Amino acid sequence: MSINYLPVELLQKIFCFLSYTDLEQISLVCHRWNKASEKFIVDKVKLNITSSFPRTYAALAEWDDRQSTLNVIRNSLRNYRTVAFDCNTALDEWQQLEPFVAGCAERFTTIDALYLEDIQSQDLHRLYSTHRDWLTQCNFLDVSMKSSNYDDSINHGEKSEWILTMPNLKHILWKECTHDPWRTITIDAPKLETICLESNDSCRLGELRLQCSHVKHIECILFEDNFSEMFETSLDYVESLKLTLEYRIDLRFISALHQLKYLNITFISKMKSLDQLEAACAHLQVKTLRISCSVDRCSINLEHFFNSFPALESLTLRRIDFDAENCVQAIHLKNLDLRSVEYFDETITLNAPNLENLTLDVNVLDKIDFINTVRLSNLKLFLILKSMRKTFKRIIIPFLQAHGEVTHLCLIGHYHQKDNLDKLTTGAVEFNIKHLELQSINVAVGFFKMISEWDSLQTLTLNGCTIDCNGLVDSEIIRLPSVHEIETLGNNRLKNTKRNDFPLLAREISSDCA
């Protein structure tokens, strides 16, 4: 059956998976395809009204496309639902920008999302006052705010306070670019679910007030201890919180987030310990936790830590020192990711009967005694040690032999490594590995000859690896009889050979070696 005979409804089922670029192409095929793709084009495209505006005042003096740009807006054949204004142009006064805003409000009467880049606070107020019905229908708002030295209220030292009522708003991205001590904006959005706030080192988000009693997701970059000041309503429904903290702040407000399930905190400031965080979360049911220290390290006692997070299912730690005196009970833990962590001399015992996915720097693998890990199936290791052979012999092989439940092994190389991943031992090495992935590693052909004896191996993925063909005859092929598929990603290359063909053979090769 020809695709030309498919109903429009079935064509739309196909077209919904295409990118905007592809949709533009197929919309030119015929009238039926144009009609079928129209809905997805207007949903996926962001119409940037100001993309052709002059960027300098010199160019503005010669710019004569005002009327033609307005005509393009008024005569648009598509009913775009997402509109963007970049106010960082030579048209930096409201009187110059307003005709284009009015043209969009008249032509695109129904919009879902509005992007306002580098808009001045008083211009946002004027936009809201002049085109309130058009603006308030948005369910998504992206604002990059900057102040203006030309604001009369600022020049006279008068406080400017106003309310932005957005009854349909569900998602907001708000960025403060410059400090404005004279204005306070209150956003009243009863349906707001997702908030992303960003300040910088010269600006407090304290000039922003939020009335959003049903918000569920908050992401915030803070440079001052003013998080609690921004919210004038309770945060009883918050399920996820992501914070980047430039300075120390009081974290006790987290204890009031009774529905919190996901917590992600990056400490750019100095934090010697996480005692306050543990105390704030002691009575919460946080299931996913990610903690990162960007500058100075901090420390935790893993035993006390898991006591503070009894429902924890996923834990990610970056640049954290940890220790434990007794066996750590991580009963509900399913995913553990420890990178750039430090440990004390004693080996830590971790009881994790539900652990399924484990990601570690390889030097930590033998410092934690994992017990009762009957569900552990995925192991990802970052090979940060210099000697590949010693790493496998002393750390990786003993772990795999002790944890036969691991079926998926991913090894990621490091720039420190000088030697190749080669045949590891003269004896037979057999594991239960079904899926093996190698990333950014120098691999000798001896390693592939070794894994050709692994009867359980089904798939092999090579991503950005260098294959050393030294000792391999140019026409020789290494066969992996149990492997169904060899997948090559990134820039894999061969060295010490003149051959161009891939020296591995499985039942199917999904792509050629780049």
Tab-separated table of N, CA, C and O in Angstrom, residues 362 365 379 381-383 385-401 409-413 417 419-425 429 431 433 436-438 441-443 447 450-451 454:
chain	number	residue	atom	x	y	z
A	362	VAL	N	37.281	3.089	39.901
A	362	VAL	CA	37.703	1.718	40.154
A	362	VAL	C	38.508	1.589	41.447
A	362	VAL	O	38.518	0.518	42.076
A	365	LEU	N	36.347	0.384	44.328
A	365	LEU	CA	35.637	-0.898	44.203
A	365	LEU	C	36.052	-1.894	45.276
A	365	LEU	O	35.209	-2.641	45.797
A	379	LEU	N	27.333	-2.766	36.128
A	379	LEU	CA	28.522	-2.224	36.766
A	379	LEU	C	29.251	-1.315	35.780
A	379	LEU	O	29.630	-1.742	34.688
A	381	LEU	N	32.555	1.250	35.556
A	381	LEU	CA	33.793	1.594	36.247
A	381	LEU	C	34.587	2.612	35.457
A	381	LEU	O	34.773	2.471	34.242
A	382	PHE	N	35.077	3.632	36.172
A	382	PHE	CA	35.968	4.627	35.585
A	382	PHE	C	37.395	4.237	35.957
A	382	PHE	O	37.759	4.210	37.135
A	383	LEU	N	38.185	3.935	34.949
A	383	LEU	CA	39.526	3.392	35.163
A	383	LEU	C	40.517	4.535	35.349
A	383	LEU	O	41.253	4.904	34.424
A	385	LEU	N	43.105	4.611	37.464
A	385	LEU	CA	44.460	4.184	37.823
A	385	LEU	C	45.303	4.002	36.567
A	385	LEU	O	44.793	3.707	35.484
A	386	LYS	N	46.611	4.152	36.714
A	386	LYS	CA	47.490	4.157	35.550
A	386	LYS	C	47.690	2.772	34.950
A	386	LYS	O	47.729	2.621	33.736
A	387	SER	N	47.855	1.761	35.775
A	387	SER	CA	48.158	0.422	35.278
A	387	SER	C	46.883	-0.366	35.033
A	387	SER	O	46.167	-0.721	35.971
A	388	MET	N	46.602	-0.648	33.756
A	388	MET	CA	45.394	-1.393	33.407
A	388	MET	C	45.477	-2.836	33.894
A	388	MET	O	44.516	-3.394	34.428
A	389	ARG	N	46.654	-3.460	33.731
A	389	ARG	CA	46.797	-4.867	34.104
A	389	ARG	C	46.623	-5.064	35.604
A	389	ARG	O	45.908	-5.963	36.051
A	390	LYS	N	47.273	-4.207	36.402
A	390	LYS	CA	47.138	-4.334	37.855
A	390	LYS	C	45.710	-4.065	38.302
A	390	LYS	O	45.196	-4.697	39.220
A	391	THR	N	45.062	-3.100	37.646
A	391	THR	CA	43.677	-2.771	37.995
A	391	THR	C	42.770	-3.982	37.825
A	391	THR	O	41.942	-4.292	38.682
A	392	PHE	N	42.928	-4.688	36.712
A	392	PHE	CA	42.077	-5.856	36.473
A	392	PHE	C	42.435	-7.007	37.392
A	392	PHE	O	41.555	-7.668	37.956
A	393	LYS	N	43.725	-7.241	37.548
A	393	LYS	CA	44.144	-8.405	38.329
A	393	LYS	C	43.778	-8.270	39.793
A	393	LYS	O	43.310	-9.234	40.423
A	394	ARG	N	43.947	-7.069	40.358
A	394	ARG	CA	43.778	-6.898	41.794
A	394	ARG	C	42.379	-6.443	42.198
A	394	ARG	O	41.972	-6.664	43.341
A	395	ILE	N	41.661	-5.803	41.265
A	395	ILE	CA	40.389	-5.191	41.669
A	395	ILE	C	39.199	-5.754	40.899
A	395	ILE	O	38.250	-6.290	41.486
A	396	ILE	N	39.229	-5.647	39.566
A	396	ILE	CA	38.031	-5.945	38.782
A	396	ILE	C	37.732	-7.434	38.752
A	396	ILE	O	36.585	-7.862	38.986
A	397	ILE	N	38.732	-8.267	38.459
A	397	ILE	CA	38.492	-9.715	38.369
A	397	ILE	C	37.991	-10.287	39.697
A	397	ILE	O	36.989	-11.027	39.717
A	398	PRO	N	38.607	-9.968	40.836
A	398	PRO	CA	38.068	-10.492	42.100
A	398	PRO	C	36.628	-10.060	42.355
A	398	PRO	O	35.822	-10.852	42.876
A	399	PHE	N	36.289	-8.822	41.985
A	399	PHE	CA	34.920	-8.371	42.210
A	399	PHE	C	33.939	-9.146	41.341
A	399	PHE	O	32.884	-9.587	41.818
A	400	LEU	N	34.252	-9.327	40.060
A	400	LEU	CA	33.351	-10.053	39.167
A	400	LEU	C	33.222	-11.513	39.578
A	400	LEU	O	32.145	-12.115	39.434
A	401	GLN	N	34.292	-12.091	40.074
A	401	GLN	CA	34.212	-13.479	40.533
A	401	GLN	C	33.346	-13.604	41.778
A	401	GLN	O	32.656	-14.614	41.968
A	409	LEU	N	28.707	-4.897	31.915
A	409	LEU	CA	29.929	-4.266	32.394
A	409	LEU	C	30.331	-3.153	31.435
A	409	LEU	O	30.467	-3.368	30.232
A	410	CYS	N	30.507	-1.945	31.980
A	410	CYS	CA	30.944	-0.790	31.196
A	410	CYS	C	32.252	-0.278	31.796
A	410	CYS	O	32.314	0.032	32.988
A	411	LEU	N	33.292	-0.178	30.966
A	411	LEU	CA	34.599	0.298	31.396
A	411	LEU	C	34.929	1.585	30.653
A	411	LEU	O	34.879	1.621	29.418
A	412	ILE	N	35.274	2.633	31.402
A	412	ILE	CA	35.546	3.942	30.813
A	412	ILE	C	36.982	4.327	31.136
A	412	ILE	O	37.389	4.354	32.301
A	413	GLY	N	37.752	4.633	30.102
A	413	GLY	CA	39.170	4.918	30.263
A	413	GLY	C	39.448	6.312	30.771
A	413	GLY	O	38.559	7.148	30.938
A	417	GLN	N	46.077	6.709	31.518
A	417	GLN	CA	46.453	5.352	31.142
A	417	GLN	C	47.389	5.344	29.946
A	417	GLN	O	47.139	5.996	28.943
A	419	ASP	N	49.057	2.044	29.179
A	419	ASP	CA	49.096	0.678	28.657
A	419	ASP	C	47.763	0.287	28.045
A	419	ASP	O	46.751	0.980	28.174
A	420	ASN	N	47.758	-0.862	27.361
A	420	ASN	CA	46.564	-1.365	26.690
A	420	ASN	C	45.783	-2.300	27.601
A	420	ASN	O	46.334	-2.928	28.516
A	421	LEU	N	44.503	-2.395	27.319
A	421	LEU	CA	43.683	-3.444	27.903
A	421	LEU	C	43.968	-4.710	27.107
A	421	LEU	O	43.622	-4.818	25.934
A	422	ASP	N	44.647	-5.678	27.748
A	422	ASP	CA	45.154	-6.849	27.032
A	422	ASP	C	44.635	-8.109	27.701
A	422	ASP	O	43.860	-8.047	28.661
A	423	LYS	N	45.101	-9.238	27.200
A	423	LYS	CA	44.733	-10.505	27.820
A	423	LYS	C	45.196	-10.489	29.260
A	423	LYS	O	46.358	-10.178	29.553
A	424	LEU	N	44.315	-10.841	30.166
A	424	LEU	CA	44.568	-10.561	31.567
A	424	LEU	C	45.296	-11.680	32.296
A	424	LEU	O	45.972	-11.453	33.270
A	425	THR	N	45.150	-12.905	31.846
A	425	THR	CA	45.759	-14.031	32.554
A	425	THR	C	45.953	-15.178	31.580
A	425	THR	O	45.292	-15.253	30.537
A	429	VAL	N	39.369	-17.248	31.911
A	429	VAL	CA	38.611	-16.286	32.704
A	429	VAL	C	37.198	-16.258	32.149
A	429	VAL	O	36.975	-15.867	31.011
A	431	PHE	N	33.173	-15.135	33.010
A	431	PHE	CA	32.216	-14.451	33.867
A	431	PHE	C	30.830	-14.621	33.275
A	431	PHE	O	30.637	-15.268	32.239
A	433	ILE	N	29.122	-12.113	32.104
A	433	ILE	CA	28.905	-10.858	31.388
A	433	ILE	C	28.204	-11.131	30.053
A	433	ILE	O	28.707	-11.879	29.211
A	436	LEU	N	29.070	-6.052	27.193
A	436	LEU	CA	30.340	-5.413	27.520
A	436	LEU	C	30.468	-4.125	26.717
A	436	LEU	O	30.319	-4.127	25.491
A	437	GLU	N	30.734	-3.018	27.409
A	437	GLU	CA	30.907	-1.727	26.750
A	437	GLU	C	32.256	-1.138	27.154
A	437	GLU	O	32.574	-1.047	28.335
A	438	LEU	N	33.045	-0.727	26.161
A	438	LEU	CA	34.348	-0.115	26.383
A	438	LEU	C	34.324	1.301	25.829
A	438	LEU	O	33.986	1.508	24.661
A	441	ILE	N	39.183	3.625	25.594
A	441	ILE	CA	40.203	2.711	26.109
A	441	ILE	C	41.081	2.234	24.959
A	441	ILE	O	40.599	1.993	23.838
A	442	ASN	N	42.367	2.072	25.248
A	442	ASN	CA	43.277	1.420	24.309
A	442	ASN	C	43.166	-0.084	24.519
A	442	ASN	O	43.463	-0.596	25.605
A	443	VAL	N	42.743	-0.793	23.491
A	443	VAL	CA	42.455	-2.219	23.622
A	443	VAL	C	43.375	-2.998	22.696
A	443	VAL	O	43.446	-2.726	21.486
A	447	PHE	N	42.973	-8.929	24.222
A	447	PHE	CA	41.762	-8.849	25.033
A	447	PHE	C	40.568	-9.431	24.278
A	447	PHE	O	39.761	-10.171	24.847
A	450	MET	N	40.646	-13.070	24.286
A	450	MET	CA	40.230	-13.613	25.580
A	450	MET	C	38.705	-13.653	25.693
A	450	MET	O	38.130	-14.674	26.089
A	451	ILE	N	38.030	-12.540	25.339
A	451	ILE	CA	36.573	-12.513	25.514
A	451	ILE	C	35.866	-13.383	24.466
A	451	ILE	O	34.662	-13.646	24.612
A	454	TRP	N	34.281	-16.161	26.151
A	454	TRP	CA	33.170	-15.950	27.079
A	454	TRP	C	31.866	-16.377	26.405
A	454	TRP	O	31.320	-15.670	25.558
